[in-house]
Amino acid sequence: MGKTLFEKIWAKHMVRELSDGLSLLYIDRHLVHEVTSPQAFDGLRLAGRKIRVPELAFATMDHNVPTTEDRLDIKDPISRNQVEALKKNCEDFGVKLFGLGDEHQGIVHVIGPELGITLPGLTIVCGDSHTSTHGAFGALAFGIGTSEVEHVLVTQTLVQQKPRTYKVEFTGRLAPHVFSKDMVLKLIGTIGTAGGAGHVFEYCGEAVRSLSMEARMSICNMSIEAGARAGMIAPDDTTLDYITRQERLYAPKREELERARAYWQTLPSDGDAEFDQTLTIDAGSIVPQVTWGTNPEMVMDIDQPVPAPDSATGYSRTDVENALAYMGLEPGVKLTDVDVEVVFIGSCTNSRIEDLRRAAAILDGRKKADHVQLLVVPGSHQVRLQAEAEGLDWIFKAAGAEWRYAGCSMCLGMNPDQLLPQQRCASTSNRNFEGRQGKGGRTHLVNPEMAAAAAVAGKFVDIRKWPDI
Amino acid sequence: MKPFTTHTGIVATLNRANVDTDAIIPKQFLKSIKRTGYGPNAFFDWRYTPDGDPEMSFELNQPRFEGRSILVTRNNFGCGSSREHAVWALVQDGYRVIIAPRKEAGDQRLPAFADIFRINATKNGLLVVEFSENEVNAIFNLVNTHTGLQAAVDLEKQQVEFQGALPTIYHFDIEPRTKEQLIKGLDDIEQTLLYEADITRFEEEYDLFTL
Ligand code: SF4
């Protein structure tokens, strides 16, 4: 029987099998950020240990960093402390750091691929659940806790239970204005936030093959929102083109690239490989999605009414009542009749150059509604520079947006970018949990065009009808 | 790590599904670079009023749950962010055991706990126990009808005994390795370092770009 992409990578990285179906797995790349690493470095110090292979760890600062012009001067002393701790830890232990002010600084899941740190066939971990993003390259990439961060630093391995495999096939082609973000939201709405638990997704099918790398990253990014630890897409010409299109510091070059290319061609799942679960979704029928509740499975087509506590299937009555009360929504309303006060375009889901281009296309020559605050936060400094080279920053500024520096920003508001209580936000990020973007804040997850259009209209928009709204 | 063998304590309920780690420990507390001090901030946004007083409508603030150390909740607990701070906060707030139901939905079997949360819990000596939905419903009933209900958890026997009017015993499954780790309080890194020779051999033969 053939093997899946996941099984091939798993087998290659197996250091040894342990009892109980557990494996000791070799880790190729360890990405590090300031929030989930300090206690791990402290653990090393306490035990007098070193990093086994410091060259395989790469660090950046993203969660805490301000995104305004004066960002280098972090005013919050606790945030500053955490950022400084990472700097010191990287110096002390010999880890490469793309710190604040560095030309490659940015959200960890945006800079990994940009720098060629993320490559097909690798095992990649980070103390961050959205590490699943890197699976877009055909890597096995997953988030870990801080104890596991320390484990990888010391041993370059992890003890893991072998996950089951889950094939998610998107047939057909996406309709105009529908993004890969809508594909993954549709998936989460279909199987729920725990539907992928214990599994690794492999996304495939015509609609996936025709996506750019940026769009593939958005899908894999939100695998964790369906409960899966990882999502993967087999490498192909699109992948290779991304890796070789421009100078990527850590990507293989010349003879090494040739060797790598031959290896990467062997990675896609064999035709007769079997998956533990499969699901097929008709991509052509997907409508732009918007979340109405307080987790990503509480999602609907933009033209649908907000569900009533009795009618929503798959939830307890209390869950829906809690969600609607928190979101300040009545059953039966359409979100196209609901005002937004903040629009956030950013996060590791949708802050890459392609996302910004498509948001800019909507905003070009238009202005945001007066009552809306519009924040555009590029995922990395490189994305910011590229957007400026293309003049996108002018479009954003002319539309009344705040054009910011790279970081996680209002995706989780560990920096000063936060929603106020009861503020309603159209957000291109990945989590609409209570308080996620600021205590009491109300998050609706949407694709980048939907977010940009909401800023102009001052309320949610069915982007398929744009610009006649 | 503190070993876990048996534990007896008061049982509290949190009747919500999909409790995410943002809710267990909100972002503002992730700025600490320490491993301690998270306990009072567990469930912060639900637990306190904007003025910082206990929010009395929050289930876990009920006086009858005073001194609780066992939490019974709904499925997919600990989903979302990988932050281990969530487990630190629960442990430091006095929880030793979390009980939640797996859920059977059609042919889907949804687990009680999110994957990363479960791993983080074990590494911090927090026992997560998965029961069936019916069992958890029954436990919710028991807690609702018996103020100050206690339970005795025995990891060796893989059982939880609820001490209501009639003692009720439920058994649970656990992977043998996780069980051993918890009972002995084993340090993971030390365990892996026993295989250092294997890792070295692996590295010598390893090439990133060939099969
Ligand atoms: S952008 Fe948001 S989801 Fe992504 S790494 Fe930052 S905080 Fe996490």
XYZ file of C-alpha atoms and ligand atoms in Angstrom:
688
model
C 0.000 0.000 0.000
C 1.171 3.503 -0.774
C 2.076 6.113 1.788
C 0.662 9.523 2.476
C 2.737 12.710 2.497
C 2.447 12.730 6.262
C 3.589 9.113 6.616
C 6.643 9.705 4.454
C 7.779 12.635 6.577
C 6.975 10.818 9.800
C 9.002 7.759 8.792
C 11.987 9.842 7.713
C 12.158 11.636 11.062
C 11.701 8.648 13.319
C 14.695 8.416 15.659
C 13.215 5.395 17.379
C 9.916 3.913 18.378
C 9.015 4.035 22.055
C 6.364 2.108 23.935
C 2.610 2.758 23.568
C 2.751 3.803 19.941
C 4.874 6.809 20.796
C 7.796 7.867 18.637
C 10.878 9.940 19.170
C 10.778 12.351 16.250
C 13.642 14.452 14.927
C 12.884 18.165 14.558
C 14.416 20.099 11.641
C 13.350 23.643 12.429
C 12.407 25.250 15.710
C 10.796 28.671 15.522
C 10.795 30.729 18.682
C 8.928 33.835 19.811
C 9.022 35.920 22.952
C 5.829 34.740 24.662
C 6.177 30.967 24.940
C 9.965 30.664 25.233
C 11.262 32.480 28.361
C 10.320 29.704 30.787
C 11.974 27.149 28.489
C 15.263 29.064 28.408
C 15.036 29.418 32.189
C 14.658 25.649 32.385
C 17.910 25.254 30.450
C 19.704 27.599 32.828
C 18.349 25.845 35.912
C 19.511 22.452 34.686
C 22.789 23.790 33.277
C 21.901 22.568 29.780
C 22.755 23.853 26.316
C 20.853 23.833 23.054
C 21.688 20.671 21.130
C 21.722 22.279 17.665
C 21.396 26.065 18.026
C 21.541 26.567 14.220
C 18.154 24.874 13.864
C 16.375 27.447 16.038
C 15.210 30.819 14.693
C 13.632 33.532 16.805
C 11.606 36.660 16.226
C 9.519 39.143 18.199
C 5.941 39.499 17.095
C 3.253 39.164 19.783
C 4.194 42.042 22.083
C 5.629 44.532 19.650
C 3.935 47.858 19.031
C 3.168 48.474 15.357
C 3.350 52.260 15.358
C 6.232 54.448 14.137
C 7.699 54.652 17.660
C 7.573 50.872 18.068
C 11.225 50.486 19.052
C 10.445 52.208 22.319
C 8.093 49.746 24.025
C 6.197 51.654 26.684
C 4.628 48.714 28.495
C 7.401 47.637 30.900
C 6.223 44.023 31.080
C 6.142 43.660 27.298
C 9.541 45.305 27.062
C 10.871 42.909 29.649
C 9.679 39.925 27.643
C 11.185 41.226 24.413
C 14.471 41.920 26.157
C 14.436 38.487 27.733
C 14.250 36.916 24.261
C 17.168 39.036 23.076
C 19.279 37.960 26.014
C 18.245 34.317 25.689
C 19.182 34.275 22.004
C 22.555 35.863 22.768
C 23.296 33.534 25.662
C 22.323 30.364 23.816
C 23.435 31.225 20.275
C 20.058 31.418 18.545
C 19.597 33.534 15.408
C 17.177 36.352 16.215
C 15.227 38.571 13.832
C 14.528 41.204 16.439
C 12.538 44.387 16.490
C 13.973 46.733 13.860
C 15.555 43.898 11.849
C 14.617 43.926 8.155
C 13.309 40.363 8.495
C 11.297 40.810 11.694
C 7.655 39.819 11.519
C 5.067 37.289 12.586
C 6.896 34.023 13.065
C 4.637 32.190 10.596
C 5.154 34.829 7.935
C 8.933 35.104 8.136
C 9.653 31.344 8.216
C 8.516 30.831 4.619
C 9.916 34.200 3.491
C 13.389 33.293 4.649
C 13.368 29.766 3.241
C 13.443 28.343 6.756
C 10.183 26.582 5.905
C 10.706 23.912 3.225
C 8.965 20.756 2.010
C 9.568 17.524 3.870
C 10.731 19.112 7.113
C 9.455 18.778 10.660
C 8.851 22.270 12.012
C 7.689 23.192 15.489
C 7.081 26.393 17.420
C 5.534 27.218 20.755
C 2.500 28.479 18.892
C -0.554 26.630 17.645
C -0.563 28.341 14.239
C 2.662 26.588 13.318
C 0.272 24.539 11.198
C 0.706 27.371 8.642
C 4.020 25.932 7.432
C 2.307 22.732 6.316
C 1.402 24.636 3.139
C 4.893 23.703 1.884
C 4.419 19.991 2.466
C 6.159 20.104 5.831
C 4.912 18.496 9.027
C 4.512 21.564 11.206
C 2.736 21.789 14.530
C 2.445 23.856 17.674
C 3.877 22.785 21.027
C 3.753 23.925 24.649
C 6.609 25.533 26.541
C 7.760 22.277 28.180
C 8.073 20.828 24.688
C 9.958 23.930 23.526
C 12.515 23.159 26.220
C 12.540 19.496 25.178
C 13.328 20.412 21.569
C 16.026 22.871 22.608
C 17.783 20.213 24.669
C 17.254 17.106 22.522
C 16.261 18.343 19.021
C 13.496 15.740 19.249
C 9.945 15.362 20.497
C 8.047 12.403 21.860
C 4.853 12.187 19.833
C 1.847 9.978 19.410
C 1.354 9.274 15.731
C -1.700 11.247 14.617
C -4.279 9.817 12.244
C -4.594 11.130 8.716
C -7.528 13.092 7.337
C -7.876 13.897 3.672
C -9.813 17.075 2.937
C -10.516 17.395 -0.747
C -11.835 20.607 -2.272
C -13.222 19.884 -5.711
C -14.042 22.456 -8.368
C -12.999 26.098 -8.473
C -13.655 29.003 -6.149
C -16.151 31.656 -7.219
C -14.914 35.265 -7.498
C -14.339 37.047 -4.154
C -14.143 33.732 -2.314
C -10.807 33.117 -0.570
C -8.977 30.131 0.819
C -9.988 31.689 4.148
C -13.597 30.898 3.255
C -12.627 27.324 2.356
C -11.147 26.702 5.771
C -13.980 28.485 7.590
C -16.414 26.294 5.673
C -14.461 23.216 6.750
C -14.479 24.316 10.405
C -18.205 25.042 10.217
C -18.735 21.565 8.783
C -16.711 19.434 11.200
C -16.490 21.740 14.225
C -13.598 23.018 16.350
C -12.806 19.520 17.568
C -13.534 17.725 14.298
C -9.885 17.296 13.359
C -8.554 16.453 16.835
C -5.959 13.702 16.805
C -5.526 14.099 13.046
C -3.296 15.723 10.491
C -5.153 17.158 7.517
C -3.959 16.827 3.973
C -5.715 19.369 1.778
C -5.991 18.395 -1.842
C -8.192 18.688 -4.899
C -8.360 21.061 -7.815
C -9.313 24.111 -5.754
C -6.284 23.626 -3.493
C -3.853 22.992 -6.369
C -4.842 26.249 -8.025
C -4.125 28.331 -4.904
C -1.007 30.473 -4.483
C 1.377 29.725 -1.607
C -0.028 32.675 0.325
C -3.554 31.304 0.007
C -2.402 27.797 0.933
C -0.835 29.185 4.075
C -4.173 30.739 5.110
C -5.858 27.333 4.930
C -3.155 25.409 6.756
C -2.974 28.202 9.332
C -6.519 27.551 10.533
C -6.222 23.739 10.687
C -5.814 24.155 14.436
C -9.198 25.908 14.552
C -10.692 22.597 13.414
C -8.790 20.846 16.196
C -6.098 19.322 13.952
C -2.527 19.897 15.015
C -1.298 20.155 11.470
C -2.520 20.660 7.945
C -0.430 19.847 4.883
C -0.446 20.408 1.148
C 1.781 18.370 -1.148
C 4.602 20.396 -2.723
C 4.283 21.132 -6.445
C 5.462 23.683 -9.008
C 3.747 26.493 -7.107
C 5.752 25.539 -4.016
C 9.020 25.332 -5.918
C 8.358 28.632 -7.625
C 7.777 30.333 -4.261
C 11.017 28.942 -2.844
C 13.146 29.920 -5.843
C 11.347 33.065 -7.048
C 13.530 35.352 -4.991
C 16.555 35.218 -2.752
C 15.601 33.249 0.342
C 18.382 33.280 2.889
C 18.053 29.716 4.190
C 16.678 27.902 1.144
C 18.926 25.400 -0.652
C 20.686 26.698 -3.742
C 22.358 25.251 -6.854
C 23.351 21.560 -6.482
C 21.656 21.324 -3.138
C 18.478 22.707 -4.632
C 18.605 20.105 -7.404
C 18.953 17.346 -4.857
C 16.166 18.825 -2.752
C 13.904 19.165 -5.760
C 14.307 15.484 -6.611
C 13.472 14.559 -3.037
C 10.475 16.888 -2.843
C 9.023 15.238 -5.947
C 8.792 11.973 -4.033
C 6.781 13.525 -1.209
C 3.184 13.736 -2.493
C 0.856 11.020 -1.218
C 0.879 7.904 -3.397
C -2.236 7.273 -5.459
C -3.155 4.184 -3.457
C -2.360 5.694 -0.036
C -5.159 5.368 2.485
C -6.369 7.967 4.945
C -8.136 7.327 8.239
C -10.836 9.837 7.314
C -11.824 11.707 4.212
C -14.114 14.595 3.473
C -14.973 16.211 0.150
C -16.202 19.774 -0.137
C -17.368 21.370 -3.379
C -15.277 24.550 -3.485
C -17.446 25.999 -6.232
C -20.415 26.199 -3.890
C -18.576 28.067 -1.116
C -19.973 31.511 -0.324
C -17.988 34.161 1.600
C -18.072 33.188 5.271
C -18.505 35.244 8.417
C -18.483 34.098 12.036
C -21.448 35.071 14.221
C -20.364 33.538 17.550
C -17.433 33.071 19.874
C -15.526 30.259 18.255
C -14.639 29.645 14.623
C -17.200 26.884 14.084
C -19.960 29.419 14.761
C -19.746 30.535 11.172
C -22.238 31.026 8.323
C -22.637 32.194 4.751
C -22.712 35.990 4.619
C -26.286 35.977 3.276
C -27.656 33.835 6.126
C -29.392 35.147 9.275
C -27.856 34.756 12.729
C -29.181 31.451 14.126
C -31.588 31.151 17.049
C -30.592 29.178 20.169
C -33.144 26.474 19.366
C -32.380 26.104 15.695
C -28.588 25.969 15.725
C -27.661 22.319 15.358
C -24.656 20.879 17.108
C -24.692 23.312 20.033
C -26.304 23.291 23.399
C -28.856 26.041 23.912
C -26.649 27.690 26.547
C -23.649 27.779 24.213
C -25.605 29.719 21.600
C -27.249 31.998 24.180
C -23.869 32.781 25.722
C -22.375 33.472 22.307
C -25.211 35.735 21.131
C -25.248 37.649 24.412
C -21.505 38.203 24.210
C -21.688 39.219 20.553
C -24.676 41.529 21.139
C -26.670 39.880 18.332
C -30.324 38.930 18.016
C -31.334 35.730 16.259
C -32.572 36.317 12.730
C -30.606 39.496 11.944
C -28.432 39.621 8.868
C -24.892 40.796 9.427
C -25.170 42.951 6.307
C -27.437 45.110 8.519
C -24.948 45.250 11.382
C -22.421 48.090 11.862
C -18.731 47.505 12.430
C -16.512 49.917 14.335
C -13.093 48.416 13.740
C -11.593 46.623 10.757
C -8.385 44.674 11.260
C -6.456 43.461 8.231
C -3.520 41.445 9.480
C -2.413 38.320 11.423
C -0.615 35.160 10.329
C -3.777 34.130 8.487
C -4.152 37.089 6.125
C -1.304 39.603 6.235
C 0.778 38.486 3.276
C 1.357 40.552 0.176
C -1.424 38.900 -1.777
C -3.940 39.587 1.022
C -2.889 43.236 1.087
C -3.143 43.506 -2.701
C -6.687 42.229 -2.682
C -7.722 44.448 0.222
C -6.129 47.412 -1.565
C -8.047 46.631 -4.748
C -11.286 47.078 -2.800
C -10.110 50.254 -1.062
C -8.591 51.871 -4.147
C -10.180 55.257 -4.688
C -12.565 54.826 -1.756
C -12.723 55.964 1.825
C -13.528 54.124 4.987
C -16.771 55.074 6.732
C -16.295 57.842 9.312
C -17.136 55.733 12.321
C -14.711 52.954 11.414
C -11.137 52.535 12.582
C -9.192 50.678 9.890
C -5.921 49.007 10.777
C -3.684 47.431 8.136
C -0.811 45.508 9.669
C 1.598 43.687 7.339
C 2.768 40.287 8.536
C 6.448 41.057 8.195
C 8.749 43.936 7.510
C 9.429 42.402 4.095
C 5.704 42.429 3.311
C 5.574 46.057 4.390
C 8.449 46.984 2.077
C 6.922 45.071 -0.826
C 3.542 46.733 -0.310
C 5.229 50.133 -0.273
C 7.149 49.300 -3.448
C 3.790 48.595 -5.092
C 2.203 51.772 -3.709
C -0.371 49.891 -1.658
C 0.434 51.987 1.404
C -0.835 55.066 -0.466
C -4.115 53.367 -1.246
C -4.535 52.366 2.391
C -3.660 55.801 3.722
C -5.882 57.573 1.191
C -8.738 55.334 2.320
C -8.165 56.511 5.878
C -6.368 53.394 7.148
C -3.578 53.290 9.675
C -0.615 51.709 7.891
C 1.353 49.881 10.548
C 4.589 48.010 11.113
C 4.729 44.214 11.295
C 3.480 42.181 14.233
C 0.563 40.176 15.595
C -1.126 43.403 16.633
C -4.882 43.204 17.111
C -5.036 39.497 16.359
C -4.602 39.049 20.088
C -3.860 42.507 21.418
C -0.837 41.798 23.570
C 0.487 45.094 22.284
C -1.509 48.363 22.513
C -3.756 47.427 19.543
C -6.924 46.225 21.246
C -10.674 46.404 20.884
C -12.633 48.265 23.548
C -15.464 46.450 25.332
C -18.355 45.804 22.914
C -16.556 47.170 19.899
C -17.436 45.145 16.835
C -14.619 44.170 14.515
C -14.402 42.649 11.057
C -11.098 40.823 11.291
C -8.964 38.793 8.906
C -7.442 36.911 11.858
C -8.227 33.381 12.981
C -9.870 33.444 16.412
C -13.133 35.003 17.528
C -12.885 33.781 21.121
C -14.304 35.973 23.866
C -11.826 38.707 24.717
C -9.351 37.583 22.074
C -8.867 41.027 20.497
C -9.529 42.942 23.699
C -11.716 42.341 26.715
C -15.375 42.432 25.693
C -14.484 42.960 22.025
C -16.678 41.310 19.368
C -14.767 39.632 16.568
C -16.182 38.490 13.228
C -13.738 36.509 11.095
C -13.824 37.306 7.377
C -11.608 37.261 4.286
C -9.485 40.326 3.384
C -11.858 41.687 0.726
C -14.824 41.352 3.074
C -12.872 43.227 5.742
C -11.885 46.035 3.393
C -15.437 46.367 2.076
C -16.816 46.457 5.633
C -14.530 49.410 6.340
C -15.968 51.313 3.381
C -19.613 50.431 4.019
C -19.352 50.710 7.803
C -21.198 47.417 8.047
C -20.727 43.866 6.816
C -20.961 43.441 3.073
C -21.763 40.530 0.808
C -18.642 41.027 -1.264
C -20.169 39.191 -4.218
C -22.396 42.227 -4.756
C -19.494 44.696 -4.555
C -19.431 47.531 -5.471
C -23.251 47.735 -5.719
C -24.026 47.497 -2.047
C 7.250 17.278 38.413
C 4.973 16.486 41.337
C 3.882 12.822 41.125
C 0.182 12.057 40.907
C -1.087 8.912 42.612
C -4.373 9.609 44.352
C -6.298 12.768 45.032
C -9.456 13.540 46.947
C -11.155 16.903 46.654
C -14.280 18.948 46.086
C -15.762 18.796 42.599
C -16.783 21.954 40.731
C -18.564 22.241 37.390
C -18.115 24.540 34.429
C -20.981 23.960 32.038
C -19.430 25.152 28.789
C -18.130 23.344 25.743
C -15.029 24.431 23.800
C -13.446 26.383 26.659
C -10.414 27.865 24.920
C -7.042 28.700 26.429
C -7.644 32.424 25.814
C -10.525 32.103 28.296
C -8.455 30.043 30.744
C -5.676 32.622 30.817
C -6.135 35.860 28.853
C -3.265 37.357 26.885
C -2.338 40.132 29.314
C -0.953 37.506 31.678
C 1.268 35.930 29.034
C 3.745 38.742 29.315
C 5.278 37.248 32.418
C 8.556 35.425 31.915
C 8.008 33.280 35.010
C 6.298 29.947 35.479
C 4.410 31.030 38.585
C 1.840 33.601 39.625
C -0.922 32.634 37.164
C -3.378 31.006 39.605
C -5.468 34.029 40.629
C -5.875 34.948 36.948
C -7.358 31.676 35.730
C -10.637 32.405 33.870
C -9.940 36.086 34.551
C -12.530 37.663 32.227
C -15.311 35.440 33.545
C -14.181 35.400 37.126
C -13.937 39.098 37.955
C -16.112 42.155 37.376
C -14.499 45.113 35.600
C -13.794 46.505 39.084
C -11.876 43.392 40.037
C -14.466 41.885 42.400
C -15.538 38.266 42.059
C -18.248 37.995 39.393
C -20.887 36.141 41.345
C -22.765 34.926 38.290
C -19.694 32.941 37.209
C -20.274 29.304 38.010
C -16.913 28.626 39.625
C -17.319 31.547 42.049
C -20.210 29.869 43.867
C -19.470 29.483 47.585
C -20.253 25.773 47.372
C -17.196 25.290 45.173
C -14.865 26.862 47.726
C -11.672 24.823 47.954
C -12.444 22.751 44.814
C -9.640 20.849 43.123
C -11.507 18.730 40.577
C -13.161 20.387 37.606
C -15.895 18.796 35.505
C -16.601 20.505 32.218
C -17.749 19.906 28.639
C -15.935 18.645 25.571
C -12.968 20.134 23.671
C -11.617 21.811 26.790
C -8.341 23.692 26.231
C -8.771 24.319 22.506
C -7.103 27.214 20.705
C -3.724 28.625 21.601
C -0.893 26.272 22.640
C -0.051 28.438 25.668
C 1.097 26.205 28.519
C 0.270 29.176 30.754
C -3.299 27.806 30.714
C -2.183 24.636 32.472
C 0.075 26.559 34.844
C -2.878 28.793 35.762
C -5.194 25.832 36.462
C -2.607 23.975 38.523
C -1.668 27.090 40.457
C -5.342 27.791 41.061
C -5.577 24.462 42.837
C -6.912 22.089 40.181
C -5.414 18.581 40.149
C -7.912 16.821 37.892
C -10.057 17.939 34.944
C -12.897 15.729 33.758
C -14.633 16.182 30.406
C -16.686 14.059 28.030
C -15.754 12.725 24.647
C -18.581 13.302 22.264
C -19.980 10.978 19.665
C -21.512 12.924 16.798
C -22.615 10.622 14.011
C -19.520 8.694 13.003
C -17.296 11.373 14.492
C -15.722 10.874 17.875
C -14.718 14.202 19.366
C -12.250 14.118 22.252
C -12.734 15.715 25.637
C -9.526 17.730 25.488
C -7.650 19.522 22.734
C -4.424 17.764 21.713
C -1.835 20.328 22.817
C -3.640 21.032 26.085
C -3.607 17.338 26.942
C 0.156 17.122 26.380
C 0.809 20.286 28.374
C -1.331 18.990 31.242
C 0.606 15.757 31.615
C 3.899 17.629 31.696
C 2.647 19.580 34.689
C 1.130 16.741 36.696
C -2.453 17.751 35.882
C -4.586 14.663 35.296
C -7.110 14.949 32.462
C -9.842 12.321 32.522
C -12.135 11.515 29.635
C -15.559 9.972 30.302
C -18.558 9.324 28.089
C -21.173 12.037 27.689
C -23.685 10.077 29.777
C -21.217 9.690 32.614
C -20.392 13.372 32.600
C -24.089 14.283 32.535
C -24.566 12.073 35.577
C -21.637 13.743 37.334
C -23.118 17.189 36.606
C -26.346 15.977 38.232
C -24.509 14.638 41.256
C -22.690 17.922 41.787
C -25.911 19.901 41.369
C -27.714 17.829 43.978
C -24.906 17.428 46.540
C -23.341 20.584 47.912
C -19.661 20.076 48.606
C -19.543 16.800 46.685
C -16.140 15.177 46.921
C -14.459 12.680 44.673
C -11.520 10.360 45.202
C -9.334 9.887 42.145
C -7.092 6.834 42.036
C -4.749 6.853 39.064
C -3.340 3.381 39.701
C -6.856 1.900 39.605
C -7.939 4.352 36.880
C -11.087 5.264 38.721
C -12.951 8.215 40.177
C -15.257 7.625 43.113
C -17.913 10.272 43.729
C -18.989 10.352 47.341
C -22.671 11.295 47.034
C -25.534 9.610 48.841
C -24.438 6.399 47.179
C -20.826 6.275 46.116
C -20.555 6.128 42.331
C -17.436 4.799 40.685
C -16.403 5.470 37.098
C -13.380 3.990 35.379
C -11.275 5.757 32.788
C -8.694 4.838 30.152
C -5.227 6.303 30.081
C -2.147 5.508 28.016
C 0.229 3.382 30.096
C 3.146 5.709 29.436
C 1.227 8.817 30.495
C 0.092 6.983 33.603
C 3.608 5.956 34.523
C 4.898 9.454 33.880
C 2.282 10.969 36.178
C 2.639 8.396 38.945
C 6.417 8.614 39.020
C 6.552 12.338 38.265
C 9.073 11.610 35.513
C 10.990 14.394 33.804
C 10.498 14.120 30.053
C 13.806 15.563 29.034
C 15.715 13.172 31.262
C 13.727 10.301 29.780
C 14.648 11.323 26.239
C 18.287 11.853 27.129
C 18.427 8.127 27.828
C 18.250 7.798 24.030
C 20.991 10.301 23.318
C 23.072 7.700 21.479
C 20.146 7.057 19.139
C 19.790 10.756 18.442
C 23.496 11.091 17.678
C 23.423 8.096 15.346
C 20.353 9.508 13.626
C 22.071 12.859 13.107
C 25.165 11.238 11.625
C 23.159 9.470 8.954
C 20.680 12.255 8.371
C 20.308 14.293 5.204
C 17.565 16.893 4.969
C 17.161 16.557 1.224
C 17.142 12.851 0.544
C 14.753 10.150 1.537
S -0.894 36.691 14.306
Fe -2.291 35.988 15.882
S -2.553 33.833 15.576
Fe -0.785 34.469 14.394
S 0.976 34.070 15.708
Fe 0.344 36.182 16.068
S -1.101 36.080 17.758
Fe -0.875 34.010 16.986
